[in-house]
Coordinates of C-alpha atoms in Angstrom, one line a residue:
Chain A
M1 CA 17.8 5.0 -27.5
N2 CA 14.5 6.8 -27.1
D3 CA 12.7 7.1 -23.8
S4 CA 10.1 4.4 -24.3
L5 CA 12.6 1.8 -25.4
R6 CA 14.9 2.8 -22.5
H7 CA 12.0 2.3 -20.0
V8 CA 11.0 -1.0 -21.5
W9 CA 14.6 -2.2 -21.4
T10 CA 15.2 -1.0 -17.8
I11 CA 12.1 -2.8 -16.6
A12 CA 12.7 -5.9 -18.7
K13 CA 16.3 -6.1 -17.4
R14 CA 15.1 -6.0 -13.8
E15 CA 12.6 -8.7 -14.5
L16 CA 15.1 -11.0 -16.2
G17 CA 17.5 -10.4 -13.3
G18 CA 14.7 -11.4 -11.0
Y19 CA 14.5 -14.8 -12.6
F20 CA 18.2 -15.4 -12.5
N21 CA 18.7 -14.0 -9.0
S22 CA 16.5 -16.6 -7.5
P23 CA 16.4 -20.4 -8.0
V24 CA 13.3 -20.1 -10.1
A25 CA 15.2 -19.8 -13.4
Y26 CA 17.4 -22.8 -12.8
V27 CA 14.6 -25.0 -11.4
F28 CA 12.5 -24.1 -14.4
I29 CA 15.1 -24.7 -17.0
V30 CA 16.2 -28.0 -15.5
I31 CA 12.6 -29.3 -15.3
F32 CA 11.8 -28.0 -18.8
L33 CA 14.8 -29.8 -20.3
L34 CA 14.1 -33.0 -18.3
L35 CA 10.5 -33.1 -19.4
N36 CA 11.4 -32.4 -23.0
G37 CA 13.9 -35.2 -23.0
F38 CA 11.4 -37.6 -21.3
F39 CA 8.6 -36.8 -23.7
T40 CA 10.8 -36.9 -26.8
F41 CA 12.7 -40.0 -26.1
M42 CA 10.3 -42.1 -24.0
L43 CA 6.8 -41.1 -24.9
G44 CA 7.6 -39.7 -28.4
Y45 CA 9.4 -42.9 -29.5
Y46 CA 12.1 -40.8 -31.0
F47 CA 14.4 -43.7 -31.9
E48 CA 11.7 -46.2 -32.8
R49 CA 10.3 -43.9 -35.5
G50 CA 13.5 -44.0 -37.4
Q51 CA 12.8 -40.5 -38.9
A52 CA 15.1 -37.5 -38.9
S53 CA 12.2 -35.2 -37.8
L54 CA 11.4 -33.3 -34.7
A55 CA 7.8 -32.5 -35.4
E56 CA 6.1 -35.5 -33.9
P57 CA 8.4 -36.7 -31.1
F58 CA 9.5 -33.2 -30.0
F59 CA 7.4 -30.2 -30.9
S60 CA 4.0 -31.9 -30.6
W61 CA 4.5 -32.1 -26.8
H62 CA 5.1 -28.4 -26.4
P63 CA 1.5 -27.3 -26.2
W64 CA 1.1 -29.6 -23.2
L65 CA 4.4 -28.7 -21.6
Y66 CA 3.7 -25.0 -21.9
L67 CA 0.3 -25.4 -20.6
F68 CA 1.8 -25.8 -17.1
L69 CA 5.3 -24.4 -17.4
V70 CA 4.4 -21.0 -18.9
P71 CA 2.0 -20.1 -16.2
A72 CA 4.7 -21.1 -13.7
V73 CA 7.0 -18.5 -15.3
G74 CA 4.4 -15.8 -15.7
M75 CA 2.2 -16.1 -12.6
R76 CA 4.3 -13.7 -10.6
L77 CA 4.4 -10.9 -13.2
W78 CA 1.7 -8.7 -11.7
A79 CA 0.4 -10.7 -8.8
E80 CA 3.7 -10.3 -7.0
E81 CA 3.8 -6.5 -7.7
R82 CA 0.3 -6.2 -6.4
R83 CA 0.9 -8.3 -3.3
S84 CA 4.1 -6.5 -2.3
G85 CA 2.9 -3.0 -3.2
T86 CA 5.7 -2.4 -5.7
L87 CA 3.0 -1.8 -8.3
E88 CA 2.5 1.6 -6.8
L89 CA 6.2 2.3 -7.1
L90 CA 6.4 1.1 -10.6
L91 CA 3.4 3.0 -11.9
T92 CA 4.4 6.3 -10.3
M93 CA 7.6 6.2 -12.2
P94 CA 7.6 8.5 -15.2
I95 CA 6.5 5.8 -17.6
E96 CA 3.5 4.8 -19.5
P97 CA 1.8 1.6 -18.1
W98 CA 2.1 -0.1 -21.5
Q99 CA 5.9 0.1 -21.2
A100 CA 5.8 -1.9 -18.0
I101 CA 3.3 -4.4 -19.5
V102 CA 5.4 -4.9 -22.6
A103 CA 8.7 -5.0 -20.7
K104 CA 7.4 -7.7 -18.4
F105 CA 6.1 -9.7 -21.3
L106 CA 9.4 -9.5 -23.1
A107 CA 11.5 -10.4 -20.1
S108 CA 9.5 -13.6 -19.5
W109 CA 9.4 -14.4 -23.2
I110 CA 13.2 -14.0 -23.5
F111 CA 13.5 -16.3 -20.5
L112 CA 11.3 -18.9 -22.2
G113 CA 13.3 -18.4 -25.3
I114 CA 16.5 -19.2 -23.5
A115 CA 15.0 -22.4 -22.0
L116 CA 13.8 -23.4 -25.5
A117 CA 17.2 -22.6 -27.0
L118 CA 18.8 -24.9 -24.5
T119 CA 16.9 -27.9 -26.1
F120 CA 19.5 -27.7 -29.0
P121 CA 21.1 -31.1 -28.2
V122 CA 18.0 -32.7 -29.6
V123 CA 18.6 -30.9 -32.9
I124 CA 22.3 -32.0 -32.8
T125 CA 21.3 -35.6 -32.1
T126 CA 18.9 -35.6 -35.0
A127 CA 21.4 -34.0 -37.3
Y128 CA 24.0 -36.6 -36.2
L129 CA 21.6 -39.5 -36.8
G130 CA 20.0 -38.4 -40.0
D131 CA 19.4 -35.5 -42.3
P132 CA 16.6 -33.4 -40.9
D133 CA 15.0 -30.6 -42.9
V134 CA 16.5 -27.4 -41.6
G135 CA 13.6 -25.3 -42.6
T136 CA 11.2 -27.5 -40.6
V137 CA 13.3 -27.5 -37.6
F138 CA 13.5 -23.7 -37.7
S139 CA 9.8 -23.2 -38.3
G140 CA 9.1 -25.7 -35.5
Y141 CA 11.2 -23.6 -33.1
L142 CA 9.6 -20.4 -34.3
G143 CA 6.1 -21.9 -33.8
S144 CA 7.0 -23.2 -30.3
F145 CA 8.4 -19.8 -29.3
L146 CA 5.2 -18.0 -30.6
L147 CA 3.1 -20.6 -28.8
A148 CA 4.9 -19.9 -25.5
G149 CA 4.3 -16.2 -26.2
A150 CA 0.6 -16.7 -26.6
Y151 CA 0.4 -18.7 -23.3
L152 CA 2.5 -16.1 -21.7
G153 CA 0.3 -13.2 -22.8
V154 CA -2.7 -15.0 -21.3
T155 CA -0.8 -15.7 -18.1
E156 CA 0.3 -12.1 -17.8
M157 CA -3.3 -11.0 -18.1
M158 CA -4.4 -13.5 -15.4
S159 CA -1.6 -12.5 -13.2
A160 CA -2.9 -8.9 -13.2
L161 CA -6.3 -10.1 -12.0
T162 CA -5.1 -11.3 -8.6
R163 CA -2.5 -10.6 -5.9
N164 CA -2.1 -14.4 -5.3
Q165 CA 0.3 -16.2 -7.6
I166 CA -1.3 -19.6 -7.0
I167 CA -4.6 -18.3 -8.2
A168 CA -2.9 -16.7 -11.2
F169 CA -1.3 -20.0 -12.0
I170 CA -4.5 -22.0 -11.8
I171 CA -6.6 -19.6 -13.9
S172 CA -3.8 -19.4 -16.4
V173 CA -3.8 -23.1 -16.8
V174 CA -7.5 -23.2 -17.2
A175 CA -7.5 -20.4 -19.8
G176 CA -4.6 -22.1 -21.5
S177 CA -6.5 -25.4 -21.7
F178 CA -9.4 -23.5 -23.1
I179 CA -7.5 -22.0 -26.0
I180 CA -5.8 -25.2 -26.9
H181 CA -8.9 -27.5 -26.5
C182 CA -11.3 -25.4 -28.4
G183 CA -9.8 -26.6 -31.7
R184 CA -9.4 -30.2 -30.8
E185 CA -11.7 -33.1 -31.6
P186 CA -13.5 -33.5 -28.2
V187 CA -14.9 -30.0 -28.6
T188 CA -15.4 -29.9 -32.3
N189 CA -17.2 -33.3 -32.2
L190 CA -19.6 -31.8 -29.7
M191 CA -20.4 -29.1 -32.1
N192 CA -20.4 -31.0 -35.3
G193 CA -23.9 -32.3 -35.2
W194 CA -25.8 -29.1 -34.8
A195 CA -23.6 -26.1 -35.3
P196 CA -23.1 -24.7 -38.8
E197 CA -19.7 -25.6 -40.3
R198 CA -18.6 -22.0 -40.3
L199 CA -19.1 -21.7 -36.5
V200 CA -17.1 -24.8 -35.9
D201 CA -14.3 -23.4 -38.1
L202 CA -14.5 -20.2 -36.2
V203 CA -14.1 -21.9 -32.9
K204 CA -11.3 -24.0 -34.3
S205 CA -9.5 -21.0 -35.6
F206 CA -9.2 -19.7 -32.0
S207 CA -7.2 -22.7 -31.0
T208 CA -3.5 -22.6 -30.7
W209 CA -3.5 -26.3 -31.8
Y210 CA -3.9 -25.9 -35.5
H211 CA -1.9 -22.8 -35.8
F212 CA 1.0 -24.5 -34.1
L213 CA 0.5 -27.7 -36.2
A214 CA 1.3 -25.7 -39.4
F215 CA 4.7 -24.6 -37.9
Q216 CA 5.5 -28.2 -36.9
R217 CA 5.0 -29.2 -40.5
G218 CA 7.3 -26.5 -41.7
V219 CA 4.7 -24.1 -42.9
V220 CA 5.2 -20.5 -41.9
D221 CA 1.9 -18.9 -42.9
I222 CA 1.3 -15.2 -42.4
R223 CA -2.2 -16.1 -41.0
D224 CA -0.6 -18.2 -38.2
L225 CA 1.8 -15.4 -37.4
L226 CA -1.1 -13.0 -37.3
Y227 CA -3.0 -15.3 -35.0
F228 CA -0.2 -15.6 -32.4
G229 CA 0.5 -11.8 -32.8
S230 CA -3.1 -11.0 -32.1
V231 CA -3.4 -13.4 -29.1
I232 CA -0.4 -11.7 -27.6
G233 CA -1.6 -8.2 -28.5
F234 CA -5.0 -8.8 -27.2
S235 CA -3.8 -10.2 -23.9
L236 CA -1.4 -7.3 -23.3
F237 CA -4.2 -4.8 -24.1
T238 CA -6.5 -6.6 -21.7
T239 CA -3.7 -6.5 -19.1
S240 CA -3.7 -2.7 -19.4
V241 CA -7.4 -2.6 -18.9
V242 CA -7.2 -4.8 -15.8
L243 CA -4.4 -2.7 -14.4
R244 CA -6.5 0.4 -14.8
G245 CA -9.1 -1.3 -12.7
V246 CA -6.6 -2.3 -10.1
R247 CA -5.5 1.4 -9.8
G248 CA -9.1 2.2 -8.9
A249 CA -10.3 3.8 -12.2
Chain B
M1 CA 3.7 24.1 -7.1
I2 CA 0.9 21.6 -6.1
T3 CA -2.7 22.5 -6.6
V4 CA -5.5 20.2 -5.6
E5 CA -8.9 21.1 -6.7
N6 CA -12.1 19.5 -5.5
L7 CA -10.6 16.1 -5.5
V8 CA -13.2 13.3 -5.2
K9 CA -12.5 9.5 -5.2
E10 CA -15.3 7.0 -5.1
F11 CA -14.9 3.3 -4.6
G12 CA -18.2 1.8 -5.6
S13 CA -20.7 3.8 -3.6
K14 CA -18.2 4.8 -0.9
R15 CA -16.7 8.2 -1.1
A16 CA -13.1 7.9 0.2
V17 CA -12.2 11.5 -0.7
N18 CA -14.9 14.1 -0.9
G19 CA -14.0 17.5 -2.3
V20 CA -10.4 18.1 -1.1
S21 CA -8.8 21.3 -2.2
F22 CA -5.5 22.9 -1.2
T23 CA -2.3 24.3 -2.6
V24 CA 1.3 23.9 -1.5
Q25 CA 4.1 26.3 -2.4
R26 CA 7.8 25.7 -2.8
G27 CA 9.4 25.8 0.6
E28 CA 6.4 24.4 2.4
V29 CA 6.3 21.2 4.4
L30 CA 2.7 20.1 4.6
G31 CA 1.7 17.6 7.2
F32 CA -1.2 15.4 6.4
L33 CA -3.1 14.3 9.4
G34 CA -6.2 12.2 10.0
P35 CA -7.5 9.0 11.5
N36 CA -7.0 5.7 9.7
G37 CA -9.2 5.4 6.7
A38 CA -9.7 9.2 6.5
G39 CA -8.5 9.3 2.9
K40 CA -4.9 10.4 3.4
S41 CA -3.3 7.7 1.3
T42 CA -6.0 7.9 -1.3
T43 CA -5.4 11.6 -1.7
M44 CA -1.6 11.0 -2.0
R45 CA -2.2 8.3 -4.6
M46 CA -4.1 10.7 -6.7
I47 CA -1.5 13.4 -6.3
T48 CA 1.2 11.0 -7.5
G49 CA -0.8 9.8 -10.4
Y50 CA -1.2 6.2 -9.3
M51 CA -5.0 6.6 -8.9
P52 CA -7.1 8.5 -11.3
P53 CA -9.6 10.8 -9.4
T54 CA -13.3 10.4 -9.8
A55 CA -13.7 14.1 -10.1
G56 CA -11.5 17.2 -9.6
R57 CA -7.9 17.6 -10.6
V58 CA -4.3 17.8 -9.4
L59 CA -1.7 20.1 -10.8
V60 CA 1.9 19.3 -10.1
G61 CA 4.3 22.1 -11.3
G62 CA 1.5 23.2 -13.6
H63 CA 1.0 19.8 -15.2
D64 CA -2.4 18.2 -14.8
V65 CA -1.6 14.7 -13.4
A66 CA -4.4 13.1 -15.4
E67 CA -3.5 14.7 -18.7
K68 CA 0.2 15.0 -18.6
P69 CA 1.1 12.2 -16.2
I70 CA 4.7 11.7 -17.3
A71 CA 5.6 15.4 -16.9
A72 CA 4.0 15.5 -13.5
K73 CA 5.6 12.2 -12.4
R74 CA 9.1 13.5 -13.4
L75 CA 8.8 16.2 -10.7
L76 CA 7.6 13.8 -8.1
G77 CA 9.3 11.5 -5.6
Y78 CA 7.0 9.1 -3.8
L79 CA 7.3 6.9 -0.8
P80 CA 4.2 4.7 -0.7
E81 CA 2.6 3.7 2.5
S82 CA 4.2 0.3 3.1
A83 CA 7.6 1.4 1.6
P84 CA 7.7 -1.4 -0.9
S85 CA 10.9 -2.5 -2.8
Y86 CA 11.9 -5.5 -4.8
P87 CA 13.1 -8.1 -2.2
D88 CA 15.3 -10.0 -4.7
M89 CA 17.5 -7.0 -5.5
T90 CA 20.4 -5.6 -3.6
V91 CA 20.0 -2.1 -2.2
H92 CA 22.4 -0.8 -4.8
G93 CA 20.7 -2.7 -7.6
F94 CA 17.3 -1.3 -6.5
L95 CA 18.6 2.3 -6.3
S96 CA 20.4 1.9 -9.6
W97 CA 17.2 0.7 -11.2
A98 CA 15.2 3.6 -9.8
A99 CA 17.9 6.0 -11.1
E100 CA 17.7 4.5 -14.5
M101 CA 13.9 4.7 -14.5
R102 CA 14.3 8.4 -13.8
G103 CA 16.6 8.8 -16.7
L104 CA 19.9 9.0 -14.7
T105 CA 22.8 7.1 -16.4
G106 CA 26.5 6.9 -16.1
A107 CA 28.2 9.3 -13.7
A108 CA 24.9 11.0 -12.8
R109 CA 23.6 7.7 -11.6
V110 CA 26.7 6.9 -9.6
D111 CA 26.5 10.3 -8.0
A112 CA 22.8 10.0 -7.3
I113 CA 23.2 6.7 -5.6
R114 CA 26.1 8.0 -3.5
R115 CA 24.1 11.0 -2.5
V116 CA 20.9 9.2 -1.4
S117 CA 22.7 6.4 0.3
T118 CA 24.5 8.9 2.5
L119 CA 21.3 10.9 3.1
C120 CA 19.4 7.8 4.2
F121 CA 22.3 6.0 6.0
L122 CA 22.4 3.1 3.6
D123 CA 26.2 3.0 3.0
N124 CA 26.7 -0.1 5.0
V125 CA 24.0 -2.2 3.4
L126 CA 24.4 -1.2 -0.3
Q127 CA 25.5 -4.7 -1.3
Q128 CA 22.9 -6.5 0.8
S129 CA 19.8 -8.0 -0.6
V130 CA 16.7 -6.1 0.4
D131 CA 14.9 -9.1 1.9
T132 CA 17.7 -9.6 4.4
L133 CA 17.3 -6.0 5.8
S134 CA 15.5 -4.9 8.9
K135 CA 12.3 -2.9 8.5
G136 CA 14.0 0.4 9.2
Y137 CA 16.6 -0.2 6.5
R138 CA 13.9 -1.3 4.0
H139 CA 12.0 1.8 4.8
R140 CA 15.0 4.0 4.2
T141 CA 15.8 2.1 1.0
C142 CA 12.4 3.1 -0.4
L143 CA 12.8 6.7 0.9
A144 CA 16.2 6.8 -0.9
Q145 CA 14.4 5.7 -4.1
A146 CA 12.1 8.7 -3.8
L147 CA 15.0 11.1 -3.5
I148 CA 17.2 9.6 -6.2
H149 CA 16.4 12.3 -8.8
D150 CA 16.4 15.1 -6.3
P151 CA 12.7 15.9 -7.1
D152 CA 11.0 19.2 -6.6
V153 CA 8.0 17.6 -5.0
L154 CA 8.1 14.8 -2.4
V155 CA 5.1 12.9 -1.4
L156 CA 5.8 10.7 1.6
D157 CA 3.2 8.4 3.1
E158 CA 4.1 7.9 6.7
P159 CA 7.9 8.4 6.3
T160 CA 8.8 7.6 9.9
D161 CA 6.6 4.5 10.3
G162 CA 8.6 1.6 11.7
L163 CA 11.7 3.5 12.5
D164 CA 13.4 3.6 15.9
P165 CA 13.5 7.0 17.8
N166 CA 16.9 7.9 16.5
Q167 CA 16.0 7.2 12.9
K168 CA 12.7 9.1 13.3
H169 CA 14.7 12.1 14.4
E170 CA 17.1 11.8 11.5
V171 CA 14.2 11.5 9.0
R172 CA 12.5 14.5 10.5
Q173 CA 15.7 16.5 10.2
L174 CA 16.0 15.4 6.6
I175 CA 12.4 16.4 5.8
K176 CA 12.9 19.8 7.5
N177 CA 16.1 20.5 5.7
M178 CA 14.9 19.4 2.3
G179 CA 11.6 21.4 2.8
R180 CA 13.4 24.7 2.4
N181 CA 13.6 24.4 -1.3
K182 CA 11.1 21.7 -2.2
V183 CA 7.5 20.9 -1.7
I184 CA 6.9 18.2 0.7
I185 CA 3.7 16.5 1.6
F186 CA 3.8 13.8 4.2
S187 CA 1.2 12.0 6.2
T188 CA 1.7 10.8 9.7
H189 CA -0.1 9.7 12.9
I190 CA 2.5 11.3 15.1
L191 CA 1.5 14.7 16.1
E192 CA 4.9 15.8 17.5
E193 CA 6.2 15.2 14.0
V194 CA 3.9 17.9 12.7
E195 CA 5.1 20.3 15.3
A196 CA 8.7 19.3 14.6
C197 CA 8.9 19.7 10.8
C198 CA 5.7 21.1 9.2
S199 CA 5.1 24.6 8.2
R200 CA 1.5 23.8 7.7
A201 CA -0.9 21.0 8.6
I202 CA -4.1 19.7 7.1
I203 CA -6.4 17.5 9.1
I204 CA -8.6 15.3 7.0
D205 CA -11.5 13.3 8.3
R206 CA -14.0 11.1 6.4
G207 CA -12.6 12.4 3.1
Q208 CA -12.8 16.1 3.9
I209 CA -10.4 18.7 5.1
V210 CA -11.5 19.7 8.6
A211 CA -8.6 22.0 9.5
N212 CA -5.8 23.7 7.5
G213 CA -3.3 26.0 9.2
T214 CA 0.1 26.3 10.7
P215 CA 0.8 24.1 13.7
S216 CA 0.4 27.0 16.1
E217 CA -2.8 28.1 14.5
L218 CA -4.1 24.6 15.0
K219 CA -2.9 24.4 18.5
A220 CA -4.7 27.7 19.3
R221 CA -7.9 25.9 18.5
S222 CA -7.4 23.6 21.5
E223 CA -9.6 24.2 24.5
L224 CA -6.5 24.4 26.7
S225 CA -4.9 27.0 24.5
G226 CA -4.1 30.1 26.6
T227 CA -4.8 28.5 30.0
V228 CA -2.4 28.9 32.8
T229 CA -1.5 26.0 35.0
L230 CA -0.1 26.6 38.5
R231 CA 1.1 24.2 41.1
V232 CA 1.4 25.5 44.7
H233 CA 1.9 23.7 48.0
G234 CA 0.9 24.3 51.5
V235 CA -2.3 26.2 50.7
A236 CA -5.9 24.9 50.8
A237 CA -7.4 24.2 47.4
E238 CA -10.5 26.4 48.0
T239 CA -8.3 29.4 49.0
V240 CA -6.3 29.0 45.8
R241 CA -9.5 28.9 43.7
G242 CA -11.0 31.9 45.5
K243 CA -7.9 34.1 45.0
L244 CA -7.4 33.1 41.3
A245 CA -11.0 33.7 40.4
N246 CA -10.6 37.3 41.5
V247 CA -7.9 37.9 38.8
A248 CA -9.5 40.2 36.2
A249 CA -8.3 38.3 33.1
A250 CA -9.4 34.9 34.5
G251 CA -12.4 33.0 33.4
K252 CA -13.1 29.5 34.8
V253 CA -10.8 28.1 37.4
T254 CA -10.4 24.5 38.2
V255 CA -8.4 23.1 41.1
D256 CA -7.5 19.6 42.3
G257 CA -5.3 18.1 44.9
D258 CA -4.9 18.6 48.6
T259 CA -3.0 21.0 50.8
A260 CA 0.3 19.3 50.0
Y261 CA 0.0 20.1 46.3
V262 CA -2.7 22.0 44.5
N263 CA -2.9 22.0 40.8
A264 CA -4.9 24.9 39.4
R265 CA -5.9 25.6 35.8
V266 CA -7.1 29.0 35.0
F267 CA -8.9 29.6 31.7
P268 CA -8.6 33.1 30.2
R269 CA -11.7 35.2 30.0
N270 CA -11.1 35.8 26.3
R271 CA -9.1 33.2 24.5
A272 CA -5.8 34.5 23.3
I273 CA -2.3 33.4 24.1
S274 CA -0.5 36.2 25.9
G275 CA 1.6 36.6 29.0
E276 CA -1.1 38.8 30.6
L277 CA -2.9 36.1 32.5
A278 CA 0.2 34.4 33.7
N279 CA 1.6 37.8 34.9
A280 CA -1.5 38.6 36.8
I281 CA -1.4 35.1 38.5
A282 CA 2.3 35.5 39.3
R283 CA 1.4 38.8 41.1
V284 CA -1.3 37.0 43.2
V285 CA 1.1 34.2 44.0
A286 CA 3.7 36.8 45.2
Q287 CA 1.2 38.8 47.2
E288 CA -0.1 35.8 49.0
G289 CA 3.4 34.4 49.5
W290 CA 2.5 31.0 48.2
S291 CA 5.3 28.7 47.4
F292 CA 4.9 27.2 43.9
D293 CA 6.9 25.0 41.6
E294 CA 5.1 25.4 38.3
L295 CA 3.5 28.2 36.4
H296 CA 3.1 28.2 32.7
T297 CA 0.9 29.1 29.8
E298 CA -0.4 26.3 27.6
E299 CA 0.0 26.7 23.9
G300 CA -2.6 24.1 23.3
R301 CA -2.1 20.5 22.3
L302 CA -2.4 19.2 18.8
D303 CA -3.8 15.9 20.0
D304 CA -6.7 17.7 21.7
V305 CA -7.4 19.6 18.6
F306 CA -7.1 16.4 16.5
R307 CA -9.5 14.5 18.8
S308 CA -12.0 17.3 19.1
I309 CA -12.0 17.8 15.3
T310 CA -12.1 14.2 14.2
M311 CA -14.3 12.7 16.9
P312 CA -16.9 15.4 17.6
D313 CA -19.1 13.1 19.7
T314 CA -16.6 12.0 22.3
A315 CA -14.2 15.0 22.3
K316 CA -15.9 16.8 25.1
S317 CA -15.4 14.1 27.7
G318 CA -11.7 14.0 26.8
A319 CA -11.0 17.7 27.2

């Protein structure tokens, strides 16, 4: 394994261990699964629909679930390092800062992936009751995972801005609401009257909402993949800029 | 091994470090002294590559820390000021992580952990979680992390802070022993520490180096350096002053106390530490037949030097 990968892996392993060594992981997973069940079966009218599809009753809730739960997972990433002073320890190790940034991101993303994977009973239920389209289920999961990654990137960046986890959480939720709402009707309606259509489309294209919608419908479009990739890439890059400032550059 | 050239660090409009330059060779233990907020930690952070300097540069083992940070950081072990560590890990887990970050795996890692846990007296707590440890143990855990790859250069920011007197003694011994074939820079508020283990000391104040020398060179700058103190009893204070003032090598003489005990301090005419003045005074004491219970030459006190250098306005009243 080359040095960069080894550093990323060493840091990511520590971060992941950090989740599972504390009650955080278990509390999070239980709440995530409970809420998923509640939304799908109670609010999503899963049974009443009579359709062997996960898009509407299951995946459509994820943007709202992640809005709060992803910041809860990611808020400590840098805020905690800054508060406890371990940031100094970490960044004086013989590593490049980007390795730590990517490692932390990956660790939390893997953790979110594990939580998401644990929703498999809903897939089994659907397969038992009907005949769902495997491709759509797969693309839905892929989209959900990417969506979690996008929120996580934003959260990691916000977490680097402060040494207080609560503040990191709140500003992450606000930033997350922003990137989801900018493509939804309340915002687009406000703009429709006066703004040129191209501007409205531009603002819409920044929203996670429509990009995720495509995945829910079973469409894996390279443009949507690029969108999520660039949101993640941009937030990690911004994190590195913020950290440079924290170090007093 | 370490070269610091005209290092400057500005935070906004405030200059925390203002043109600091020095070099440290292998085998030297450099004590970094200064009042709180003098710029000690900031300088150390720039040496370790945590903070980029506003101007100037740092070379560690020939590598410019700003340009080749990885190569420089490989040579360095660093104990930050508050001795941070990850509270959710065990001591063993933490050291193991640090070893892996330093590229130690397999048997090398096992050996490294064993070595540092013995050096820092952590054998009994290896399986304990860091957040259950007392401050002293936590401190030594972070110190162990700095030593894990047996680095050529050690930068220790207040390594004995929060330790009990025995632990302080152990850590000083450790620094002294390791200093023989490494470069060690450590900061401290405790002046005895500098005398106990430094081969050189730098005093920094308001971001600038105000003194740089061996501990004895620094002590020689003390006002009291070279003075002889004498305590006699059964003689009037004025008599003592009169006789001592006649000694050829003596300068100013101060006395206090009454007939029961007189404390006299004789300043040398020209400031140099030698036995000459004490000898001359001993002869006077013998001639006069005074009974005395103390006679010694002051080497000078670091805390006097420290105060007079770092607080120029108020130092006189303290001397």
